[in-house]
Coordinates of C-alpha atoms in Angstrom, one line a residue:
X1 CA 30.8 -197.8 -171.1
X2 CA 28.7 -195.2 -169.6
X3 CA 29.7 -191.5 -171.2
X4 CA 28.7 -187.6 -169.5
X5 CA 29.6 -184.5 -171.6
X6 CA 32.4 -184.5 -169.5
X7 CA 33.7 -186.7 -171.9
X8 CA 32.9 -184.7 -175.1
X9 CA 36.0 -182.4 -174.3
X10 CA 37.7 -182.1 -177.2
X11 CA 35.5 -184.0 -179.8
X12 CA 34.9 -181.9 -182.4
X13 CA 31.1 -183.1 -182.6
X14 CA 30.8 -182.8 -178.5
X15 CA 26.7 -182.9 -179.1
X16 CA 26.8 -186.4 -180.8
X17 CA 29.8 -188.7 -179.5
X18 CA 29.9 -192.7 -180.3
X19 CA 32.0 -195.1 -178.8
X20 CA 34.9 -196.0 -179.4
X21 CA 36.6 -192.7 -180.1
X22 CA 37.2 -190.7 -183.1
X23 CA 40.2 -191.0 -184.9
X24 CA 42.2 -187.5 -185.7
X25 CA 44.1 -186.6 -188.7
X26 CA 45.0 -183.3 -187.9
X27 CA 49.1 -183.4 -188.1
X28 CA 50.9 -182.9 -191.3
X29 CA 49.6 -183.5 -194.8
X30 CA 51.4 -183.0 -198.4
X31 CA 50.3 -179.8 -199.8
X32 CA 50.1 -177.4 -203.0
X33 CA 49.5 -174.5 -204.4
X34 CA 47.4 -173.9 -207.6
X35 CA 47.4 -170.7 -209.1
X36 CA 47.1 -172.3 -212.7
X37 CA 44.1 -174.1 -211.3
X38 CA 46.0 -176.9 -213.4
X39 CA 45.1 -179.8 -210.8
X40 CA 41.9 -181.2 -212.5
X41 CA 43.1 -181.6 -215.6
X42 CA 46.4 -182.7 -214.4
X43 CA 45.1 -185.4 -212.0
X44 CA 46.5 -184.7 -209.0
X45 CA 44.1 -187.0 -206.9
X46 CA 45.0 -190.2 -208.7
X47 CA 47.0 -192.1 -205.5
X48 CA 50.2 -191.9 -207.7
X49 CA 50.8 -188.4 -207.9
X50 CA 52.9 -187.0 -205.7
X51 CA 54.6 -184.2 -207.4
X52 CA 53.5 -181.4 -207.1
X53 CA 52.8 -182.1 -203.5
X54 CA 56.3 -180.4 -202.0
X55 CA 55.2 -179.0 -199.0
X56 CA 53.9 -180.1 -195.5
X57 CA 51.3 -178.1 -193.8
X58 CA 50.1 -178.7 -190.7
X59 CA 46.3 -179.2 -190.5
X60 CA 43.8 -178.1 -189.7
X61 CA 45.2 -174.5 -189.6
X62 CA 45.5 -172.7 -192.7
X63 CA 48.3 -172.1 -195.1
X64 CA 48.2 -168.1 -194.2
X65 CA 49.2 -168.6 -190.9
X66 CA 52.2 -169.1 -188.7
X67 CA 51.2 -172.1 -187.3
X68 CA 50.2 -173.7 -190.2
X69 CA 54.0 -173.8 -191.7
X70 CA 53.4 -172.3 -195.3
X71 CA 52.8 -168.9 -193.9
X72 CA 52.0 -167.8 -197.2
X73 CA 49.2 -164.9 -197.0
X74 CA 49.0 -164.2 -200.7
X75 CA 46.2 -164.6 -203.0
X76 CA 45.7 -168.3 -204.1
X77 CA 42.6 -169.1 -204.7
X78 CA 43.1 -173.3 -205.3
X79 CA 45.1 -175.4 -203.0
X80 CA 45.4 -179.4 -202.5
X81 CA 46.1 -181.4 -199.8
X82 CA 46.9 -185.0 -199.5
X83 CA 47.9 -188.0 -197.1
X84 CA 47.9 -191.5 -196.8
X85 CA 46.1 -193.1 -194.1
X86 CA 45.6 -196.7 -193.4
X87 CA 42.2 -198.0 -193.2
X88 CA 40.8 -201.1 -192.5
X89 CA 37.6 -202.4 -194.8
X90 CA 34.7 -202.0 -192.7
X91 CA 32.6 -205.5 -192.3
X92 CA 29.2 -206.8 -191.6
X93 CA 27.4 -203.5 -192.8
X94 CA 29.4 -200.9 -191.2
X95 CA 30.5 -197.7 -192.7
X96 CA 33.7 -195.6 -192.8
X97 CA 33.0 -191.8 -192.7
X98 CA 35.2 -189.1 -193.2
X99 CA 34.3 -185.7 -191.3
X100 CA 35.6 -182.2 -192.1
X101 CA 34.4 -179.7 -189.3
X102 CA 35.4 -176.9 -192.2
X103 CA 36.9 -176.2 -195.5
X104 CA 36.7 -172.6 -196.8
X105 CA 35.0 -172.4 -199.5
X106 CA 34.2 -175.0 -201.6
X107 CA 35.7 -178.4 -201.2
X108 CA 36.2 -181.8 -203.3
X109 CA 37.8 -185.2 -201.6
X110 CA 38.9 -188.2 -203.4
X111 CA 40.0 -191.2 -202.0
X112 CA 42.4 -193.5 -204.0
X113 CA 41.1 -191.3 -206.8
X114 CA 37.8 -191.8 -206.1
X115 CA 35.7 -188.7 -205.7
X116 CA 33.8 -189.3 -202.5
X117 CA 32.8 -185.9 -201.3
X118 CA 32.2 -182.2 -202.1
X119 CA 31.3 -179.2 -200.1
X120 CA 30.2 -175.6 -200.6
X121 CA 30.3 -173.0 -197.5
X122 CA 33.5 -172.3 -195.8
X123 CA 32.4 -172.3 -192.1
X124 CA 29.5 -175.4 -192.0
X125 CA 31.4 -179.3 -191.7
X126 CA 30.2 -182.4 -194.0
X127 CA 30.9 -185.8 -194.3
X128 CA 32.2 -188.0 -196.8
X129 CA 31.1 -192.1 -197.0
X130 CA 34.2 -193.7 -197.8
X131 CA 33.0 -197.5 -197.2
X132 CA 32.6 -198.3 -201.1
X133 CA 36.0 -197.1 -202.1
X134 CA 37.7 -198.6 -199.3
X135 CA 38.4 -202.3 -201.4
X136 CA 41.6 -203.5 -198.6
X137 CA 43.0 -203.0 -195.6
X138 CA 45.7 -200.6 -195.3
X139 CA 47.5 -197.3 -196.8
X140 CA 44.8 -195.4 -199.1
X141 CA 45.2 -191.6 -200.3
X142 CA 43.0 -189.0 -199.1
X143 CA 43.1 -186.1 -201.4
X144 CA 41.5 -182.8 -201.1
X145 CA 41.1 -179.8 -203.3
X146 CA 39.9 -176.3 -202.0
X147 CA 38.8 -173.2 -203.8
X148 CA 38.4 -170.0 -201.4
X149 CA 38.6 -167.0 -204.3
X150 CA 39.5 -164.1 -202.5
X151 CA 38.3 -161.3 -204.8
X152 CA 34.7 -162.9 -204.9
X153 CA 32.1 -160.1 -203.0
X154 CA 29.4 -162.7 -202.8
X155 CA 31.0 -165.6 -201.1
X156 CA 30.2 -165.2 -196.9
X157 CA 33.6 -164.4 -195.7
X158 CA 33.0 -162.7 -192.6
X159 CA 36.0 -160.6 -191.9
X160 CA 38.9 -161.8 -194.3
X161 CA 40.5 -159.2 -196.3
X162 CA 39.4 -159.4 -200.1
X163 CA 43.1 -157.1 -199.7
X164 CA 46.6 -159.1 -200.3
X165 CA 47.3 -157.3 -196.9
X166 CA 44.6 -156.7 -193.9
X167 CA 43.1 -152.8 -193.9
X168 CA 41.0 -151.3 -191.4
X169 CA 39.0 -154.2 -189.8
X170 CA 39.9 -157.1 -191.9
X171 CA 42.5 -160.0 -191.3
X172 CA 44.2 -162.4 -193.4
X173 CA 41.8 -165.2 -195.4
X174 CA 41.3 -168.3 -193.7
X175 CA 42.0 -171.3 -197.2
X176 CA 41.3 -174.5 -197.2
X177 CA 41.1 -176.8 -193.9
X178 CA 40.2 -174.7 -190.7
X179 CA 38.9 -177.5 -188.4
X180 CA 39.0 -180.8 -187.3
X181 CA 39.4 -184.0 -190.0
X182 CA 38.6 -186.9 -188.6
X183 CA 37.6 -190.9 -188.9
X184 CA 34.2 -192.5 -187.5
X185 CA 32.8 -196.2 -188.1
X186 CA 29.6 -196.0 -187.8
X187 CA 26.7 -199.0 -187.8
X188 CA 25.2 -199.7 -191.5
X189 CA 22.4 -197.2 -189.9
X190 CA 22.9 -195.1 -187.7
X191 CA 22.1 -191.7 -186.2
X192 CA 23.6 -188.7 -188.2
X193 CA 21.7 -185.5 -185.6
X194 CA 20.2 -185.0 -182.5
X195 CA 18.6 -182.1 -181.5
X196 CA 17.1 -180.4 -178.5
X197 CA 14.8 -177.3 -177.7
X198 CA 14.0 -177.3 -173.6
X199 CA 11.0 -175.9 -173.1
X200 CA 10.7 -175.5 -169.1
X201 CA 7.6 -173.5 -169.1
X202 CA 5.8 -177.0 -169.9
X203 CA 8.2 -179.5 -168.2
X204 CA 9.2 -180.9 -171.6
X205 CA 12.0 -181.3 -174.0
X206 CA 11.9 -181.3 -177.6
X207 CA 13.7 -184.0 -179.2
X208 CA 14.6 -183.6 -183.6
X209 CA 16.1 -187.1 -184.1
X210 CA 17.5 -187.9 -188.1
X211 CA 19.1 -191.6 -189.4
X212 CA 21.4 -192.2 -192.1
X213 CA 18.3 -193.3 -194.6
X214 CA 14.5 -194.1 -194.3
X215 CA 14.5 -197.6 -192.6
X216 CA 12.9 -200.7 -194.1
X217 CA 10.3 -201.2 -191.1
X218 CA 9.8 -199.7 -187.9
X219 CA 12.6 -198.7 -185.2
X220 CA 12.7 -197.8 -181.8
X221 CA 14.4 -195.3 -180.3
X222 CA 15.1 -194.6 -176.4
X223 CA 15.8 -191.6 -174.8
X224 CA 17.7 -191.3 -171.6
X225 CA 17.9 -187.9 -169.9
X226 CA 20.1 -187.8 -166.7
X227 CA 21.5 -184.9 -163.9
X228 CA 24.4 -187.2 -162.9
X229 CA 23.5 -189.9 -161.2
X230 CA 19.4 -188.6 -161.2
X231 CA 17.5 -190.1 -164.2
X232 CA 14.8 -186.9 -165.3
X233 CA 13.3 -188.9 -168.3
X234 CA 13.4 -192.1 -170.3
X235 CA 11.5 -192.4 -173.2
X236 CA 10.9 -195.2 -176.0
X237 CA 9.1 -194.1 -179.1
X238 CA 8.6 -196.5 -182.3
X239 CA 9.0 -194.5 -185.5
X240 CA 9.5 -195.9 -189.4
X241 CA 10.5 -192.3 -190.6
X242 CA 14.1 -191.0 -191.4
X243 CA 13.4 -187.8 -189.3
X244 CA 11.5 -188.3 -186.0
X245 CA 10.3 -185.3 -183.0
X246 CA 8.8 -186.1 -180.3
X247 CA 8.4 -184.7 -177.0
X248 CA 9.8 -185.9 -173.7
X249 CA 7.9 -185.0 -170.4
X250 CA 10.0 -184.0 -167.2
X251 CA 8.8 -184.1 -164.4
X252 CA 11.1 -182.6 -162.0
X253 CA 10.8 -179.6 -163.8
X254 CA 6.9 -179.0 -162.6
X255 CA 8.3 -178.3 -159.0
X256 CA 8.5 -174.4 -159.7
X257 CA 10.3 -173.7 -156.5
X258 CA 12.7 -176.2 -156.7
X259 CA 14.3 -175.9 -160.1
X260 CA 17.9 -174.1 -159.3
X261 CA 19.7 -177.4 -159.4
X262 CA 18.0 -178.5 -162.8
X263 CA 18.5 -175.3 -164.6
X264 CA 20.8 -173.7 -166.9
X265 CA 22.5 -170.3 -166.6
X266 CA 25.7 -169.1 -167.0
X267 CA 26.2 -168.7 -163.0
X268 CA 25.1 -172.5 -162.4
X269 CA 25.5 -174.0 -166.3
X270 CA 23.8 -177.4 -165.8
X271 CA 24.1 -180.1 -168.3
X272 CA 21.9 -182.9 -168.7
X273 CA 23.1 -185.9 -170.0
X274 CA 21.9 -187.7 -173.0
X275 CA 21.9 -191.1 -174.0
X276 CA 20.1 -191.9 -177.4
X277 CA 19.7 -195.7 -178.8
X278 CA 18.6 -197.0 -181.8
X279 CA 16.7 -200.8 -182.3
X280 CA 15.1 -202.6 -184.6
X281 CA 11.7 -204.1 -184.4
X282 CA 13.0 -206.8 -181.9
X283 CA 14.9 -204.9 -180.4
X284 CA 18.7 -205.6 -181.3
X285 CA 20.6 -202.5 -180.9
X286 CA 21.9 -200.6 -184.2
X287 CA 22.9 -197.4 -183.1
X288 CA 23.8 -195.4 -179.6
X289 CA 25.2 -191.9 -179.2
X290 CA 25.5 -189.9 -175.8
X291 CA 24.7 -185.8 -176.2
X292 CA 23.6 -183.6 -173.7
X293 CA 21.5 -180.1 -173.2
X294 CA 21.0 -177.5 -171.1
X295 CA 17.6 -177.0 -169.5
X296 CA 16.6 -173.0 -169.9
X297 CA 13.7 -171.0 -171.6
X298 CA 14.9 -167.7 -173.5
X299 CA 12.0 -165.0 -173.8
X300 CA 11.8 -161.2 -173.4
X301 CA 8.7 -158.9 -172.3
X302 CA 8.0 -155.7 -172.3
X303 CA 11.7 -154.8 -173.6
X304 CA 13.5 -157.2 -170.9
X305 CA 15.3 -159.7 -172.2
X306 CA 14.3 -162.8 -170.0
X307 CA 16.4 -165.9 -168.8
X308 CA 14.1 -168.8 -167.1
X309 CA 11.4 -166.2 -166.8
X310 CA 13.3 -163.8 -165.0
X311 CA 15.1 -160.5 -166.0
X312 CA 18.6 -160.8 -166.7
X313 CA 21.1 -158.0 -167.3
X314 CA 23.3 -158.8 -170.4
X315 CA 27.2 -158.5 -169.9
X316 CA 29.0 -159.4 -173.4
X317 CA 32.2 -158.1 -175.4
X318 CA 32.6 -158.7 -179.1
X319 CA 34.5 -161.8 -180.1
X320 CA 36.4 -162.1 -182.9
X321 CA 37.3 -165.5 -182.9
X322 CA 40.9 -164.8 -184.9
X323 CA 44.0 -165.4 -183.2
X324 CA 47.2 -164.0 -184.9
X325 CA 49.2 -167.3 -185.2
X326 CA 46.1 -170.0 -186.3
X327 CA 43.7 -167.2 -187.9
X328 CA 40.0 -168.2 -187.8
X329 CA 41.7 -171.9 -186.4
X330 CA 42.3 -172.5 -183.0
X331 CA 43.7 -175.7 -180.8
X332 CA 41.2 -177.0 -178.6
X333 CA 42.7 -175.9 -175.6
X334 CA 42.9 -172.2 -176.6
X335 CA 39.2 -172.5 -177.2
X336 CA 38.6 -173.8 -173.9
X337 CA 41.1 -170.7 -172.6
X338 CA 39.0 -168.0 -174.7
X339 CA 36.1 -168.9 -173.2
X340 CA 37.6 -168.8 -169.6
X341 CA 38.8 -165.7 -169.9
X342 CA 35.4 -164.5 -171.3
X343 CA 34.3 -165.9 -167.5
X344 CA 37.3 -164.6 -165.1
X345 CA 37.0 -161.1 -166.7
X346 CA 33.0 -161.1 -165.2
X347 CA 31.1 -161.3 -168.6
X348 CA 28.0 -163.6 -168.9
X349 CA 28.0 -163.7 -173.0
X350 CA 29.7 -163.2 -176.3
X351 CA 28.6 -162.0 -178.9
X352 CA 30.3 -164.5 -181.9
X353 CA 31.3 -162.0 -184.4
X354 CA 30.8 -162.5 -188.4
X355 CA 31.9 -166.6 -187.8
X356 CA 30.0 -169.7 -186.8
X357 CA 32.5 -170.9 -184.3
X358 CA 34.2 -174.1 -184.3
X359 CA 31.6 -176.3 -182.0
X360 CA 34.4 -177.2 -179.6
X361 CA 33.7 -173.7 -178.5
X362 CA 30.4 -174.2 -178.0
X363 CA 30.9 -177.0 -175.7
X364 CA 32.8 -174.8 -173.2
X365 CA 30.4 -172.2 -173.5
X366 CA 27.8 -174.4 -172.7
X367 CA 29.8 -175.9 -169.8
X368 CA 31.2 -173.0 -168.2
X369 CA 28.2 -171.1 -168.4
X370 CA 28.7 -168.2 -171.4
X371 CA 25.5 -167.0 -173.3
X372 CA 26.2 -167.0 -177.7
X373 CA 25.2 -164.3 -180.3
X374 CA 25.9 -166.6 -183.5
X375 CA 26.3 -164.7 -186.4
X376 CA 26.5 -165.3 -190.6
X377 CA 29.5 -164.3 -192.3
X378 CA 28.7 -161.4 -194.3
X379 CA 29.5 -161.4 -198.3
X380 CA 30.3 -157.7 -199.3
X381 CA 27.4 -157.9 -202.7
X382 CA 24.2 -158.7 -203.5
X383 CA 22.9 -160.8 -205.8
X384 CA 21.7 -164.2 -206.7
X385 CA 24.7 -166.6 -205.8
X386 CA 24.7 -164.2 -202.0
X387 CA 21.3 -165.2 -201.9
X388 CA 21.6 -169.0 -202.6
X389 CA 25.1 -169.5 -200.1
X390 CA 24.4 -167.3 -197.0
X391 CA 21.0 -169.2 -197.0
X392 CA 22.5 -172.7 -197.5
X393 CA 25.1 -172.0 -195.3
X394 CA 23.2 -170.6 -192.4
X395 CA 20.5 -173.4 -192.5
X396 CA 23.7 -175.8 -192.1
X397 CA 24.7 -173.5 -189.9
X398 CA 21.4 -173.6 -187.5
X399 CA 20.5 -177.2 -187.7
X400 CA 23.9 -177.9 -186.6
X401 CA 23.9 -175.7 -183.5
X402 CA 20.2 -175.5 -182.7
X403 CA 20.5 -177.5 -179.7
X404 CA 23.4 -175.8 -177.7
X405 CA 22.3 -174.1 -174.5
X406 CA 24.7 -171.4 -174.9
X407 CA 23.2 -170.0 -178.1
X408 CA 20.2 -167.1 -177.4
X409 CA 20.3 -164.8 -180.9
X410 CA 21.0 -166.1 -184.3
X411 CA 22.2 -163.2 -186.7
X412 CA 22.0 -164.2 -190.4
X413 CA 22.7 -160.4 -191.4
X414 CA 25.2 -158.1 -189.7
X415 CA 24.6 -154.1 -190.3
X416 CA 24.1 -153.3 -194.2
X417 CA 26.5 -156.2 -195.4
X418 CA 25.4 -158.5 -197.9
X419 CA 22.6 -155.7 -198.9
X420 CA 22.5 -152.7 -200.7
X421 CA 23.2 -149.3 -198.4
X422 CA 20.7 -148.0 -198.7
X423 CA 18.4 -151.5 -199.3
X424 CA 15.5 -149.7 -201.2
X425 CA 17.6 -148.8 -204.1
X426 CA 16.9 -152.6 -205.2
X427 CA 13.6 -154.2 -204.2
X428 CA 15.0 -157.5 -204.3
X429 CA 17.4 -156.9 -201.8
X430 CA 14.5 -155.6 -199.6
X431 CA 12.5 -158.8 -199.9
X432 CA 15.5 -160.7 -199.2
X433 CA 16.8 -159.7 -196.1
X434 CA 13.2 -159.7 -194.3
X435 CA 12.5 -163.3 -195.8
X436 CA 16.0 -164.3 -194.3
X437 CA 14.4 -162.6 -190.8
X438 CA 10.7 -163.2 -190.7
X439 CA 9.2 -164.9 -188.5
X440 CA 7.5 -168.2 -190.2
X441 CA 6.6 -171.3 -188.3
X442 CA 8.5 -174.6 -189.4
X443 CA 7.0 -178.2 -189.0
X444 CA 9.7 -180.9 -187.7
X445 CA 10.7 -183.0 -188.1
X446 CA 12.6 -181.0 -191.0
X447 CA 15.4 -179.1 -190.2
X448 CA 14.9 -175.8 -189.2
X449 CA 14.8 -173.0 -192.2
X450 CA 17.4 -170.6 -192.1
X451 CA 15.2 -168.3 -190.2
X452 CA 13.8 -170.4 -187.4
X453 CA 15.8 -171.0 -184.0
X454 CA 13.6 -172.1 -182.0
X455 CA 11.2 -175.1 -181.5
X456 CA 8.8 -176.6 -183.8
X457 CA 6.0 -176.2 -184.3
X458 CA 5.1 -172.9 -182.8
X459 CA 4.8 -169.7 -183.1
X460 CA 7.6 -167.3 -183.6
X461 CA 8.2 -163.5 -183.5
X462 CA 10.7 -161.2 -185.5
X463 CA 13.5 -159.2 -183.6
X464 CA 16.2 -156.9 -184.1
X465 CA 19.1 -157.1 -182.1
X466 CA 21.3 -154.2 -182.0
X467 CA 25.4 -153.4 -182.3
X468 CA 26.0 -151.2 -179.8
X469 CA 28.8 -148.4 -181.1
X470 CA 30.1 -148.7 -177.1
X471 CA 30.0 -151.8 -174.9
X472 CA 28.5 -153.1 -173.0
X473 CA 25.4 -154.2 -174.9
X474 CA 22.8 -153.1 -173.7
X475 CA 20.3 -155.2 -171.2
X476 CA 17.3 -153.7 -172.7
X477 CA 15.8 -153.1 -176.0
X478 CA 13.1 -151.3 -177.7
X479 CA 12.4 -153.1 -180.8
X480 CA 11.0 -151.8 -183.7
X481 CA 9.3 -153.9 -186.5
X482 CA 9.7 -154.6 -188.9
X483 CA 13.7 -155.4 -188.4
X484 CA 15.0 -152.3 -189.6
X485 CA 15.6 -150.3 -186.3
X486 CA 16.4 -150.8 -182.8
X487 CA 17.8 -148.8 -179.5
X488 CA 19.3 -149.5 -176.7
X489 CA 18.6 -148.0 -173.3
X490 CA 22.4 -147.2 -173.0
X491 CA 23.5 -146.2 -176.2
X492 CA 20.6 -144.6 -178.0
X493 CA 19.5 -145.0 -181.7
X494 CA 21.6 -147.6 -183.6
X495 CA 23.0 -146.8 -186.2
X496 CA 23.0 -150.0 -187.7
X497 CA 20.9 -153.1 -187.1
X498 CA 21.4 -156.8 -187.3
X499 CA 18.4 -159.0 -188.0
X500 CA 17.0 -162.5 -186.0
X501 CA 14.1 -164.5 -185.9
X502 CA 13.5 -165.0 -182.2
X503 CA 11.0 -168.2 -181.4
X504 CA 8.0 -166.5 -178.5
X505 CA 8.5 -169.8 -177.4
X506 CA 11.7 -171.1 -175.7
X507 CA 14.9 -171.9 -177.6
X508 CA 16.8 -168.5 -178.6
X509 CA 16.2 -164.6 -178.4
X510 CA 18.1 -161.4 -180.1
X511 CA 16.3 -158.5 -178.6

């Protein structure tokens, strides 16, 4: 069955869907608080233990909120979930994964008992494998434990109140589950990302491809690109690595003055559709997954910021991404509605404050046509454990979300937070934030470092991109290196800069 990114709506992985569909567990699930942080020792992920599971909340919104139906916004740091599912045993080489779009903070899953997962950074997804625990068909227990410590200054919690109740700018945490859980079979090998970097200017895309596991001799892997019913590129490349890049040639995009129905922008958001197969050396199919990508370059010169190569005036507001009932959680439609409104209201943009937004959100911003700031949560101190999660988070962060259209800045540091104010008091906090901003060049086909948006290899340059005190933001920069000051042409001297690494290629700005 042929699939567009029409058909993504809704997935919770929109830029890498299989066939047949996913299979949610959102709904209710037995729940607990653990104050004691007894649960370990106590065992409450052996299958039989059902205890001290006497509430229901409804995932995947968390047990502050309203919606969530503990509404319980105090401090408590450990919570477990559980629920029986029923599974089938997965046969002739197939795997059963489990996928969690986010658990804030850290996150352990057992299956029957059986640990099968765990998970540091509240806002990034992972997967657990739960083919060699699954030994029958039907009920198993999925059990999960999640620790989110509230009074901990160097876990990345963007805007959640370290405060029992929410002061000044803060809301209320966001625990445990935020986003989507959810059931895939997948083939014994398969395709686990897919990434894209257009690069118009040459009449090429970039392709990152990754499998499961290094295969055992060569594969092939076809790439279709398609503008609905026009086919732009196919490609077949043989490769015997785990991670593959290649580059796919386009013609149609060589035809400078006839480019406005291949292009993307948010007036006339054009999404090519993706189709990418897997074989083995005689070419029986293993794998196939649609995506899709949005042909645009991203540049700026001589303080303009530049969309396809042309000037383009930035209209954004700040958003939040909290809603009072779901917290940092939203239903799918009401992220298709934000974005909407973000459209109706006349703005081109958003910048994605102190979250990295549920990628269901991405996909309408890609598809109605909004431009992205994505932004780190902030932790509030600085030292070695900020250090090693706001970098393993935001390279999870950016390797995940590299290839949506929508995305033009990546902002690993927001103002002075996570850093010393002022930053020189402690030389290793100087030398950290500019090695999280620096420009560097990467080689794929790794994933891209924590400071690198753009495509590989190639050079990149450093950026500031400024928070305006007053909207709008500004359409023009002047840009001071290295990242430690910019202005805006409206607003004057910042007072307060957020750092980027901006590719001089083609693939993301902040200005």
């Amino acid at each position: 069955m042929h699939h567009t990114h029409l058909d993504a709506a809704g997935h919770p992985r929109p830029q890498l869907v299989r066939d047949p569909d996913w299979h949610d567990l959102s709904g209710p699930w037995g729940f607990a608080h653990d104050d004691a942080d007894l649960g370990r020792r106590d065992r409450w992920m052996e299958p039989d233990v059902t205890a001290p599971f006497t509430a229901t909340v409804t995932v995947p919104y968390p047990p502050e909120s309203r919606a969530s139906g503990i509404h319980d916004t105090g401090h408590h740091p450990v919570v477990w979930y559980r629920r029986t599912v029923d599974l089938t045993r997965p046969v002739g080489g197939r795997r059963l994964l489990l996928h969690f779009g986010a658990v804030d903070h850290r996150a352990d899953v057992w299956l029957d008992g059986r640990q099968v997962g765990h998970h540091e950074g509240g806002h990034t997804g992972f997967t657990c494998d739960l083919t060699d625990a699954v030994d029958r068909d039907g009920p198993h227990v999925v059990v999960v434990r999640a620790e989110d410590q509230p009074l901990d200054p160097t876990q990345p919690r963007g805007k959640q109140d370290w405060r029992r109740e929410p002061h000044v700018i803060w809301y209320h945490r966001t625990t445990g589950i935020w986003q989507p859980v959810w059931l895939e079979e997948v083939p014994g090998e398969h395709l686990t990302r897919v990434q894209w970097t257009p690069d118009v200017a040459h009449a090429r895309v970039h392709c990152a491809v990754r499998l499961n596991h290094w295969p055992d001799e060569p594969r092939t892997l076809t790439v279709r690109l398609a503008l609905g019913e026009r086919i732009l590129a196919e490609q077949r490349i043989r490769t015997d690595q785990q991670e593959t890049a290649f580059d796919i040639t386009v013609p149609a995009l060589r035809h400078g003055q006839d480019l406005d129905d291949l292009l993307w922008t948010p007036e006339h958001p054009h999404l090519v559709d993706a189709t990418v197969s897997l074989a083995d050396a005689e070419g029986a199919p293993l794998d196939q997954v649609t995506s899709y990508l949005g042909l645009r370059d991203i540049g700026r010169h001589d303080g303009l910021f530049l969309l396809n190569h042309k000037p383009y005036f930035l209209r954004f507001a700040l958003q939040q991404g909290y809603w009072p009932d779901t917290h940092l959680a939203a239903p799918a439609d009401a992220l298709h509605r934000d974005a909407e409104l973000a459209k109706e209201i006349g703005l081109n943009g958003l910048r994605v404050h102190q979250k990295i937004e549920d990628p269901r959100f991405l996909y309408w911003a890609d598809r109605l046509g909004l431009l992205l700031w994505e932004e780190m949560p902030s932790a509030y101190a600085f030292g070695a454990a900020t250090v090693e999660r706001v970098t393993r988070e935001w390279t999870e962060a950016v390797t995940r979300d590299l290839g949506h259209p929508s995305i033009m800045a990546w902002i690993p540091v927001n103002e002075s937070w996570s850093v010393p104010n002022p930053p020189t008091s402690r030389p290793s906090a100087t030398s950290w934030t500019p090695s999280t901003t620096s420009p560097r060049r990467s080689t794929p086909p790794g994933p891209p470092s924590p400071t690198t948006a753009g495509r590989s290899p190639g050079p990149t340059s450093g950026a500031c991109t400024t928070t305006p005190r007053t909207p709008p933001p500004c359409a023009v920069a002047t840009v001071t290196r290295p990242c430690v000051r910019a202005s805006c042409a409206n607003s004057g001297p910042a007072p307060n800069a957020s750092c980027s690494t901006v590719p001089s290629t083609t693939n993301s700005l902040s200005f």
